[in-house]
CSV table of C-alpha atoms in Angstrom, one decimal:
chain,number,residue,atom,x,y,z
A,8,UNK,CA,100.9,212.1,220.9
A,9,UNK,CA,98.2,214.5,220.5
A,10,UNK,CA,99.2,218.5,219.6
A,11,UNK,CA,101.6,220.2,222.0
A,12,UNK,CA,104.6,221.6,219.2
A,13,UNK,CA,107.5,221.7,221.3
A,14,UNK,CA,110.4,220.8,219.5
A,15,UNK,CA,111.6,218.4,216.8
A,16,UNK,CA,112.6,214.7,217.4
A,17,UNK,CA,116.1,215.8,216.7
A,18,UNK,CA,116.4,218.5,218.8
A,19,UNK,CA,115.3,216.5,221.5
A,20,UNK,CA,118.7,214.3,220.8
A,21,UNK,CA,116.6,211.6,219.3
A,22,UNK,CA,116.7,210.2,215.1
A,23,UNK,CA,113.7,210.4,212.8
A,24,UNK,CA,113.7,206.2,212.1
A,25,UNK,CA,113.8,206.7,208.5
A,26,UNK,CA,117.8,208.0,208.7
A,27,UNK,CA,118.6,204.5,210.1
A,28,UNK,CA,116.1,202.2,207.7
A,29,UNK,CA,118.0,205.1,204.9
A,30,UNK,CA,121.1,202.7,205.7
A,31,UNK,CA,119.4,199.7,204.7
A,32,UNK,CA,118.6,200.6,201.2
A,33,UNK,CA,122.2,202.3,200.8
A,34,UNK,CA,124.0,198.9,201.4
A,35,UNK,CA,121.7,197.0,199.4
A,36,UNK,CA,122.3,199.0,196.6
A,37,UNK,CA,125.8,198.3,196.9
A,38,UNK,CA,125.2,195.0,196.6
A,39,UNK,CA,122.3,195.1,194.1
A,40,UNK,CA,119.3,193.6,195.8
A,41,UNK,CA,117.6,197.1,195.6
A,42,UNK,CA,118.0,199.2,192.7
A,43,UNK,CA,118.1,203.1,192.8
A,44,UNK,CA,115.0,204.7,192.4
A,45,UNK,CA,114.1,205.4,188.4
A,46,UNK,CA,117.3,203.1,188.0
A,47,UNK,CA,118.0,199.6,186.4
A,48,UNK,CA,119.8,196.7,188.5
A,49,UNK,CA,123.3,197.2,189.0
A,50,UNK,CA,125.8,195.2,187.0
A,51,UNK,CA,126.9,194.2,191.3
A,52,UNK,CA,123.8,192.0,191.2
A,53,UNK,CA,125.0,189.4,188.7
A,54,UNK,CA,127.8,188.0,191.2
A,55,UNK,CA,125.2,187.4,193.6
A,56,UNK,CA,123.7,184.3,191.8
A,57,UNK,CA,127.0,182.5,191.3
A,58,UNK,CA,127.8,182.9,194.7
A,59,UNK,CA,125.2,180.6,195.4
A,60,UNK,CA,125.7,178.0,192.9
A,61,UNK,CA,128.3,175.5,193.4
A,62,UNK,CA,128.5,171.5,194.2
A,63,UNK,CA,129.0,169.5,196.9
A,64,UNK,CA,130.1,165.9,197.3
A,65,UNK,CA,127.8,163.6,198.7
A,66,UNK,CA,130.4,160.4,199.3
A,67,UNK,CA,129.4,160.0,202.9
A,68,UNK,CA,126.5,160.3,205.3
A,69,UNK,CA,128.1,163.0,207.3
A,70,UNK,CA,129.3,164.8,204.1
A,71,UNK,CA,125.7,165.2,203.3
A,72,UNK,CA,124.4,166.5,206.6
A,73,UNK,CA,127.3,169.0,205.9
A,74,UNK,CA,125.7,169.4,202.5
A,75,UNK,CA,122.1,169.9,203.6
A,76,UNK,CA,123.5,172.8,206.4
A,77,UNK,CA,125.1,174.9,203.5
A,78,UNK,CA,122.7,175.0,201.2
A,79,UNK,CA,119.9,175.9,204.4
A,80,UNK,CA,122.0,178.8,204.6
A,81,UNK,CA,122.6,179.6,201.2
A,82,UNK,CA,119.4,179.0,200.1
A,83,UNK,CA,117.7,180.8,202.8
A,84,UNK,CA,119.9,183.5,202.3
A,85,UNK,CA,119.5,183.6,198.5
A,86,UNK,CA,115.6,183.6,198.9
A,87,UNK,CA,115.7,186.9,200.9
A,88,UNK,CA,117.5,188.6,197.9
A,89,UNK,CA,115.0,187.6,195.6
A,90,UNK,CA,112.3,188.8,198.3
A,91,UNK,CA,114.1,192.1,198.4
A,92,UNK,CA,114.9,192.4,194.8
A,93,UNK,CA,111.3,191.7,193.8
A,94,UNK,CA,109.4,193.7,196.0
A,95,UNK,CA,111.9,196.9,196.9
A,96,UNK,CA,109.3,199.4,195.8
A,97,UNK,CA,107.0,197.7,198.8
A,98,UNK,CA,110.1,198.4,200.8
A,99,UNK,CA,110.1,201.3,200.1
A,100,UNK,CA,106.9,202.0,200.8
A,101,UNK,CA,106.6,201.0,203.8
A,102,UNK,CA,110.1,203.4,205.0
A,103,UNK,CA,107.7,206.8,203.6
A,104,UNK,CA,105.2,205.3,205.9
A,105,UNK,CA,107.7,206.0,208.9
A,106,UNK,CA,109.1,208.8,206.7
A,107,UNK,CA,105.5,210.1,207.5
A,108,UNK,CA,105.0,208.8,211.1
A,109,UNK,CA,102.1,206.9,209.5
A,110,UNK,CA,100.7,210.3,208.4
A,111,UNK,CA,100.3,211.9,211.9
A,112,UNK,CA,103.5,214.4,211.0
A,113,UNK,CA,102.1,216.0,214.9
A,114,UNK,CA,103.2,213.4,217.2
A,115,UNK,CA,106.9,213.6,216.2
A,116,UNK,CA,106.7,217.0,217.6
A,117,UNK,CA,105.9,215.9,221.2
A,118,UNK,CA,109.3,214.9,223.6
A,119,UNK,CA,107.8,211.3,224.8
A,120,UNK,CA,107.7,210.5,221.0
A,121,UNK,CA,111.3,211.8,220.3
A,122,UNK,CA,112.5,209.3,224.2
A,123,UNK,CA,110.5,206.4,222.3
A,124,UNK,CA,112.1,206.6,219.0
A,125,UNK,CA,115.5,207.5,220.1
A,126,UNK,CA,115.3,204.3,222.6
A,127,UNK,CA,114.3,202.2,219.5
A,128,UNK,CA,117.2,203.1,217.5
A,129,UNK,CA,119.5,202.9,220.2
A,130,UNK,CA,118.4,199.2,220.6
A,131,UNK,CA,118.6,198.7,217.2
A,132,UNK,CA,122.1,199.6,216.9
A,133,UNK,CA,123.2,197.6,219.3
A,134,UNK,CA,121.6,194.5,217.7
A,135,UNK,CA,123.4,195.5,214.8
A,136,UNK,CA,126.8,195.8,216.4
A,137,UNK,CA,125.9,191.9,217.8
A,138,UNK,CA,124.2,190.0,214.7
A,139,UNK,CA,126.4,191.4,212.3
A,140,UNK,CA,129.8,190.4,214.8
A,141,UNK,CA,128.0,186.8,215.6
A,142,UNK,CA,127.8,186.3,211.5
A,143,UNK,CA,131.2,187.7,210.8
A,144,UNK,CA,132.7,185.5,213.2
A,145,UNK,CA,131.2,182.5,212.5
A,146,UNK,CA,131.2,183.1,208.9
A,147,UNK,CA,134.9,184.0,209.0
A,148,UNK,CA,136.3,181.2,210.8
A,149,UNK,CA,134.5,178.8,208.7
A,150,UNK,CA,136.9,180.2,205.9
A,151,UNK,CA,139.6,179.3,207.7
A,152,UNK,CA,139.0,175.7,209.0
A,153,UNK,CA,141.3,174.3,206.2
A,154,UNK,CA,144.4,176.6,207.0
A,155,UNK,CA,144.3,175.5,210.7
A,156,UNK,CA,143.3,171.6,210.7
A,157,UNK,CA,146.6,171.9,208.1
A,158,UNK,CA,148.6,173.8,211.2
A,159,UNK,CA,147.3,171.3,213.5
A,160,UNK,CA,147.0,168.0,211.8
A,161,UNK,CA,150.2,168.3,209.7
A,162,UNK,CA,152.8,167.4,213.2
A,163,UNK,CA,150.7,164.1,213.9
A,164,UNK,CA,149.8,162.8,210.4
A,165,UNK,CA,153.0,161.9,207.8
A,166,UNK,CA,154.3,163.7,204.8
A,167,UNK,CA,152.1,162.1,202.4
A,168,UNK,CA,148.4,162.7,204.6
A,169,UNK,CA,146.9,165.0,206.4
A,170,UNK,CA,143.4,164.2,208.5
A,171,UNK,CA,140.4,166.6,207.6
A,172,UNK,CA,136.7,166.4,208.7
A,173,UNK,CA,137.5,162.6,209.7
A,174,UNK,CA,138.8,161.7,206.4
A,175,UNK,CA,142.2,160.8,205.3
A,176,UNK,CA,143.0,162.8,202.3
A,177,UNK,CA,146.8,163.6,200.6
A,178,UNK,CA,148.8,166.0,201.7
A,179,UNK,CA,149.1,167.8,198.1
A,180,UNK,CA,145.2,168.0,197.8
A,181,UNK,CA,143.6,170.9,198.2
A,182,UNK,CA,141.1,171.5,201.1
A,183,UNK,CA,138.4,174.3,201.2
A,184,UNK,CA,135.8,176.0,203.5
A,185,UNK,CA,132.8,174.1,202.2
A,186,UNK,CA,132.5,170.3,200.6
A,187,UNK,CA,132.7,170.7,197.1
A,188,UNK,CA,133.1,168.8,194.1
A,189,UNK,CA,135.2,170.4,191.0
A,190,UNK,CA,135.1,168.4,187.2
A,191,UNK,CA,139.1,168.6,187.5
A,192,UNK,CA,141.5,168.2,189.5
A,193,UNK,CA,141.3,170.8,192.0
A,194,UNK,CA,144.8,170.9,194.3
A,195,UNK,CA,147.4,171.9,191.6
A,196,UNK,CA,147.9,175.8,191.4
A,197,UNK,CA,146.7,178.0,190.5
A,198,UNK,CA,143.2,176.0,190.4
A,199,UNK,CA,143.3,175.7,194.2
A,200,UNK,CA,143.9,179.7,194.8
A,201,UNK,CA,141.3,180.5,192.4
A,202,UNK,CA,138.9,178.1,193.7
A,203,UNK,CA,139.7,178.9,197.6
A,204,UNK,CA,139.2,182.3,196.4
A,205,UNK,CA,135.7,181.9,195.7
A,206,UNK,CA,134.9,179.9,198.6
A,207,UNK,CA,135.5,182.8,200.2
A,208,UNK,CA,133.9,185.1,198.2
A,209,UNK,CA,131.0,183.5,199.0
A,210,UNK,CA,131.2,183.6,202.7
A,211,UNK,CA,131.9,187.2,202.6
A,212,UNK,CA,129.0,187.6,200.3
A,213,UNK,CA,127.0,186.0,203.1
A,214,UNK,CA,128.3,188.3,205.6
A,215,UNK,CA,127.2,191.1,204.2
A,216,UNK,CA,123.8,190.0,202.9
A,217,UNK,CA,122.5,188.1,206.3
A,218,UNK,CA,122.5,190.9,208.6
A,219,UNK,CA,121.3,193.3,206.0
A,220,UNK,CA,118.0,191.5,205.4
A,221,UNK,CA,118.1,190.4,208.7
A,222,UNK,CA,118.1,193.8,210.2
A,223,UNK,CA,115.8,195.5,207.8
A,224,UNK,CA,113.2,193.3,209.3
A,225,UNK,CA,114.2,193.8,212.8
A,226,UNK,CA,113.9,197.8,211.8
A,227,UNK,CA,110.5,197.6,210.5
A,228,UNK,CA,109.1,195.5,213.5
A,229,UNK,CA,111.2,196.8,216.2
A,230,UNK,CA,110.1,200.4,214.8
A,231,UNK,CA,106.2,199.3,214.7
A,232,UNK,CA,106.1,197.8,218.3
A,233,UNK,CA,108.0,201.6,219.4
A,234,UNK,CA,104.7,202.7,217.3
A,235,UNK,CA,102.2,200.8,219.9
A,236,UNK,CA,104.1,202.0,222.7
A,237,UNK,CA,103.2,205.6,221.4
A,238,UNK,CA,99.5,204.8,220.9
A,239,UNK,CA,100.0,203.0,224.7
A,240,UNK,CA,100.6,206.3,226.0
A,241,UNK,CA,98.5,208.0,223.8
A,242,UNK,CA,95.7,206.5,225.1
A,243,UNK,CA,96.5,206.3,228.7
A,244,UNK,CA,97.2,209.9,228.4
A,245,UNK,CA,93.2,211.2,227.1
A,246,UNK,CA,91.9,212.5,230.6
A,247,UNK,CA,94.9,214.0,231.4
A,248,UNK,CA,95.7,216.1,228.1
A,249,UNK,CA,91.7,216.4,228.0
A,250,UNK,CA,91.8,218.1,231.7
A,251,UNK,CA,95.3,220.3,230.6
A,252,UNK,CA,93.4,221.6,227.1
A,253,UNK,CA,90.2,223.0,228.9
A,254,UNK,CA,89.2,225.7,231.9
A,255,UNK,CA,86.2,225.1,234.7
A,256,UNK,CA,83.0,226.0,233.9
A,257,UNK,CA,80.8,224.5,231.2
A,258,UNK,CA,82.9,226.2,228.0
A,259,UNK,CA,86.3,224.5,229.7
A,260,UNK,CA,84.0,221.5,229.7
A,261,UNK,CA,83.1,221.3,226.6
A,262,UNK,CA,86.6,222.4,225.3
A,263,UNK,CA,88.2,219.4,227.5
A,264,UNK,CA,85.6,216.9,225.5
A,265,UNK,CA,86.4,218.3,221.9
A,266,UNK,CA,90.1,217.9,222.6
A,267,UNK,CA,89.4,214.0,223.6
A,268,UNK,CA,87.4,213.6,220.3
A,269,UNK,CA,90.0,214.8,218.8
A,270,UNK,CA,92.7,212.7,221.0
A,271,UNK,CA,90.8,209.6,220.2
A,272,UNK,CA,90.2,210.1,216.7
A,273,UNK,CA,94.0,210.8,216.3
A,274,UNK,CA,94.4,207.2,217.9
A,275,UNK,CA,91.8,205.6,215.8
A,276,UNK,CA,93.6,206.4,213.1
A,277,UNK,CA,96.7,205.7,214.1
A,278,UNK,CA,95.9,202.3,215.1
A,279,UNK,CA,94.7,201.6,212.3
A,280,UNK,CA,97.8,202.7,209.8
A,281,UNK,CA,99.9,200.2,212.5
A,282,UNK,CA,97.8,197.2,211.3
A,283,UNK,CA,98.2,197.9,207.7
A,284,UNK,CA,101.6,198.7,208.2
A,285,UNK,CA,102.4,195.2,210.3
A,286,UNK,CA,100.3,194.0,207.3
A,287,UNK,CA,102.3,195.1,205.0
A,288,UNK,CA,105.4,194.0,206.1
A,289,UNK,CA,103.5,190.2,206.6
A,290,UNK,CA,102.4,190.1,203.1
A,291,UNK,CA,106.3,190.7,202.2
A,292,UNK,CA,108.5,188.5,204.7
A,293,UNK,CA,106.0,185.5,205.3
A,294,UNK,CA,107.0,183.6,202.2
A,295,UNK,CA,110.6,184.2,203.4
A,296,UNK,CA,109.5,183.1,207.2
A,297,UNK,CA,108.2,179.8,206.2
A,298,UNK,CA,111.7,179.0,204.2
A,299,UNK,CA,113.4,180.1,207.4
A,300,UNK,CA,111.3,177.9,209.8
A,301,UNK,CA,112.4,174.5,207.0
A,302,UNK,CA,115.9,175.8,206.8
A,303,UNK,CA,116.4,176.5,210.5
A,304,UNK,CA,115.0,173.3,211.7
A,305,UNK,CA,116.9,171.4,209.1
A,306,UNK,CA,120.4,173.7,210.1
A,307,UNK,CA,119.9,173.0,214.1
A,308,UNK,CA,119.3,169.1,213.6
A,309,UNK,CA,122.5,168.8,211.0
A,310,UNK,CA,124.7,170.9,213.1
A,311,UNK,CA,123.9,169.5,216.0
A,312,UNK,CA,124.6,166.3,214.5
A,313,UNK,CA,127.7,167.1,213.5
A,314,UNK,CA,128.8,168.2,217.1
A,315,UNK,CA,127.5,164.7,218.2
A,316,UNK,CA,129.7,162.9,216.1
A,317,UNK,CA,132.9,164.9,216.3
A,318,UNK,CA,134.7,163.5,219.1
A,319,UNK,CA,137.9,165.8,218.9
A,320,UNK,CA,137.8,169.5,220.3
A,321,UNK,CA,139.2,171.2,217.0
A,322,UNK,CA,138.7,174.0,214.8
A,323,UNK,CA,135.7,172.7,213.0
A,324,UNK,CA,133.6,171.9,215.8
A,325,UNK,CA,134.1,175.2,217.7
A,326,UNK,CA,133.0,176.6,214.3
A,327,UNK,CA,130.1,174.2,214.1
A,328,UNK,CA,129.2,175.0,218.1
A,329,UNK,CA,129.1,179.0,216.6
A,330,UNK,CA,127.3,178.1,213.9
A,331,UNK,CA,124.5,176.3,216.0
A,332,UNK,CA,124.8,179.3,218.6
A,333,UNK,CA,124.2,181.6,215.7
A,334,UNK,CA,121.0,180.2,214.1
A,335,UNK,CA,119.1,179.4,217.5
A,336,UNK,CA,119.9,183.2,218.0
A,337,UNK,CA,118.7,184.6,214.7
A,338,UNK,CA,115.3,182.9,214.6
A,339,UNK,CA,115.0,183.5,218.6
A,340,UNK,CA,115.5,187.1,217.2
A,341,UNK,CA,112.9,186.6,215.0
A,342,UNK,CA,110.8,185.0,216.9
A,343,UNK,CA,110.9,187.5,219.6
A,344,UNK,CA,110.3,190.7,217.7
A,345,UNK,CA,106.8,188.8,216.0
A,346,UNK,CA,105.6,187.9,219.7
A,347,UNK,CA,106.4,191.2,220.7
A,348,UNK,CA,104.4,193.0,217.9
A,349,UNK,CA,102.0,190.5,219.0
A,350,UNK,CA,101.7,191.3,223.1
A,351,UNK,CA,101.9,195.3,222.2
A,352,UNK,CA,99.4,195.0,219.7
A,353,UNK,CA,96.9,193.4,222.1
A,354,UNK,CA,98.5,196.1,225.0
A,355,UNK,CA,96.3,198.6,223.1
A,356,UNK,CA,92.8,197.6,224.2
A,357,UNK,CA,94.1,197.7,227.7
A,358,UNK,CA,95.5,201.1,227.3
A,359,UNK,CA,92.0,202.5,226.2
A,360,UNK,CA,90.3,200.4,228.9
A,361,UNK,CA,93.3,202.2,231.4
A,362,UNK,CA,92.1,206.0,229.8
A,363,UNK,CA,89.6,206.6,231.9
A,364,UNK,CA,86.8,206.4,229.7
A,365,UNK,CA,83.7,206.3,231.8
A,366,UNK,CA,84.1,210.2,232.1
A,367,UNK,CA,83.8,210.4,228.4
A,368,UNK,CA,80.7,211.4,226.6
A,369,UNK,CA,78.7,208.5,224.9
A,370,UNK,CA,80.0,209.1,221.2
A,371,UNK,CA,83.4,209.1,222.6
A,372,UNK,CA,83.1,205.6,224.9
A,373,UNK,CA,82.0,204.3,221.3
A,374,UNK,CA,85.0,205.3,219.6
A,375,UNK,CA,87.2,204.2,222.8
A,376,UNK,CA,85.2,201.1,222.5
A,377,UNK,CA,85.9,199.9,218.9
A,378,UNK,CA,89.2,200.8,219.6
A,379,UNK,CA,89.6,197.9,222.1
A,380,UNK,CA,87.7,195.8,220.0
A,381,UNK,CA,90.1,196.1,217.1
A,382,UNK,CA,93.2,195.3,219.4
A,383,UNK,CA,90.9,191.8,220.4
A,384,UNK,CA,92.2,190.7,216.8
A,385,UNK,CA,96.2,191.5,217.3
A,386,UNK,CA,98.9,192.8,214.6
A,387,UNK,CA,100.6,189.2,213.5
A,388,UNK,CA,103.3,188.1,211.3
A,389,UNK,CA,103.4,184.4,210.4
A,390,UNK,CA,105.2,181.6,209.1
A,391,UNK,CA,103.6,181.9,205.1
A,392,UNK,CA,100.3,182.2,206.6
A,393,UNK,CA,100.9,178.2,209.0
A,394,UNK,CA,101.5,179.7,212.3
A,395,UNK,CA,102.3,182.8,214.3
A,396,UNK,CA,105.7,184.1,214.5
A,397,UNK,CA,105.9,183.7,218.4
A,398,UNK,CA,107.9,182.2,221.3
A,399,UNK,CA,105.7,179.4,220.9
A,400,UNK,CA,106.3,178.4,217.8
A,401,UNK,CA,110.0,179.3,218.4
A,402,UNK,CA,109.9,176.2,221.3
A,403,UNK,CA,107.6,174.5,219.0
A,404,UNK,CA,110.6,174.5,215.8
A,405,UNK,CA,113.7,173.8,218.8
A,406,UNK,CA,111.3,170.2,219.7
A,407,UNK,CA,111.3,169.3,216.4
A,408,UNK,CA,114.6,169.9,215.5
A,409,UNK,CA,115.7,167.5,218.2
A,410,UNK,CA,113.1,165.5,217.3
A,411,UNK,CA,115.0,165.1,213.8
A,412,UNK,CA,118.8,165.1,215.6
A,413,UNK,CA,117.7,161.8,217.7
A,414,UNK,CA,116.6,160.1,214.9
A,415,UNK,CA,120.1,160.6,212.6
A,416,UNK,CA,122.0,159.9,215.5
A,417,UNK,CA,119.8,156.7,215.8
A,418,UNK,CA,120.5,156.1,211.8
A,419,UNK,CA,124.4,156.9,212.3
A,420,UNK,CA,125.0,154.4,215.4
């Protein structure tokens, strides 16, 4: 807020947010989406690419829906480290802005910032803790699909076959977490171990790539809407800090009206580094929003497709019910945090109507004015630049996903 030194944002018990986004970076440099500053790549980036690259079979109309929900994930997935890759110095970026509190170094200073910030870390946190569990989980158990159908199917089936995803295959071929099709023979050892092997290398390369990008985003925005909440009480705040800074008289008069200049020029500005920071992180993620809104729509109709046509309770479809569970929750996530930035961005004109402003002198109302005027025009992120990334289009994407699972399930009958 406005002046007042009282104590840091750490010695009030809160975090400064760029010592969480500092995580972030940390891992992707492990992983070599983001290299170190003045650095090259890291040689850890070139077993990204063929994680990603590998063939499926396409003998059967369910075999393909399978084959068109991994590669919405994997592709999705794959886009976001090129996103990342290509434009970490933006990334950067835009961490030094909240490195610098958006260069207003004096609000971090002021307790009701440090409760703010500290909430919006705590929260953040425990999204972590539950995205990164809900991919592990799901992730991890698709790995192990062909050790347990094995366990399950091998009592009922005889010596020579074994029943897996609805097809009768023999009982000395080797089965893996995703359809895939080899140029040799794939079941004798030690082709099978190496080739299960990478199956799940790549499903623990996704685990530890989804929730990173994932979370960065939900960081950036989730920080940005704990921004407007600031301003919020910035603005709501004027008369009283105005009425605390000056004495009676005419001198603590004209001392109360300087400080409100002051207070609303500080929020003038401040508004404005929040829209060109939402903008910036728009101009990043949108191209990698608008792949997510094809792939997710695509991945709810195809799983939900294959939970229609299972018709045994087995290890495959709880993993396909997880899977479902998991996307509907990631672009709800999504979805949520761009409606929010949304609401709190238009929340502002109605916290500098709610500041008393008609005590104000005329240059002042002006300011307050153009203020609320700005906010008429919210902070958006989009889908590439098609639509807004809000609840409504989130309700918008679930219709037309069903739209797409009643019309294979009509094909399939």
């Amino acid at each position: 807020m406005c002046g007042q030194v009282v104590s840091s944002v750490k010695q009030n018990g809160g975090e400064a947010p760029e010592s969480y986004l500092a995580l972030f970076a940390w891992l992707a440099q492990g992983l070599g989406a983001w290299p170190r500053e003045g650095g090259r790549l890291p040689p850890a980036s070139l077993v990204i690419v063929p994680a990603h690259l590998f063939f499926f079979t396409l003998s059967a109309f369910e075999a393909l829906t399978e084959t068109a929900q991994n590669v919405c994930v994997y592709m999705v997935t794959f886009h976001k480290w090129l996103v990342m890759f290509y434009h970490h110095n933006d990334y950067r970026s835009l961490i030094r802005r909240l490195d610098m509190n958006f260069g207003m170094p004096e609000q971090r200073t002021d307790p009701e910032y440090s409760e703010i910030i500290s909430r919006c870390v705590k929260e953040l946190r425990t999204l972590t803790v539950v995205w990164t569990m809900m991919v592990f989980v799901t992730l991890s158990s698709m790995m192990i699909i062909p050790w347990t159908t094995q366990l399950l199917s091998g009592g009922g089936n005889s010596p020579e076959n074994i029943t897996l995803w609805n097809e009768t295959i023999p009982a000395d071929s080797g089965s893996f977490p995703y359809r895939n099709w080899t140029p040799f023979d794939d079941w004798p050892q030690p082709y099978y171990a190496v080739l299960y092997l990478y199956h799940v290398f790549m499903g623990a390369t996704l685990i530890y790539m989804i929730p990173l990008y994932d979370l960065l985003y939900f960081a950036f925005v989730h920080h940005a809407c704990a921004q407007f909440a600031v301003l919020h009480r910035s603005l709501e705040g004027l008369r009283a800090r105005a009425e605390a800074a000056g004495a009676a008289g005419a001198a603590g008069a004209a001392a109360r009206e300087a400080h409100m200049r002051r207070c609303v020029a500080s929020c003038a500005r401040h508004h404005d580094a929040l829209h060109t920071f939402v903008e910036g992180v728009e101009s990043i993620v949108n191209p990698v929003f608008l792949n997510q809104f094809v792939g997710s729509s695509v991945l709810f109709c195809m799983t939900a497709f294959q939970l229609a046509v299972n018709s045994t309770v087995d290890m495959k479809m709880i993993t396909m019910g997880a899977l479902l569970v998991s996307a509907v929750f990631e672009l709800g996530i999504f979805c949520f945090f761009g409606n929010r930035v949304m609401d709190d961005s238009r929340g502002v004109g109605q916290a500098a109507y709610n500041s008393e402003w008609y005590h104000a002198s005329p240059a002042t109302k002006r300011s307050i004015s153009i203020i609320m005027l700005r906010s008429v025009r919210p902070a958006k992120l989009t889908f590439g630049k098609f639509a807004p990334l809000s609840l409504e289009t989130y309700g918008s994407i679930l219709q037309i996903s069903y739209t797409y699972f009643t019309v294979l399930n009509r094909l399939n009958e």
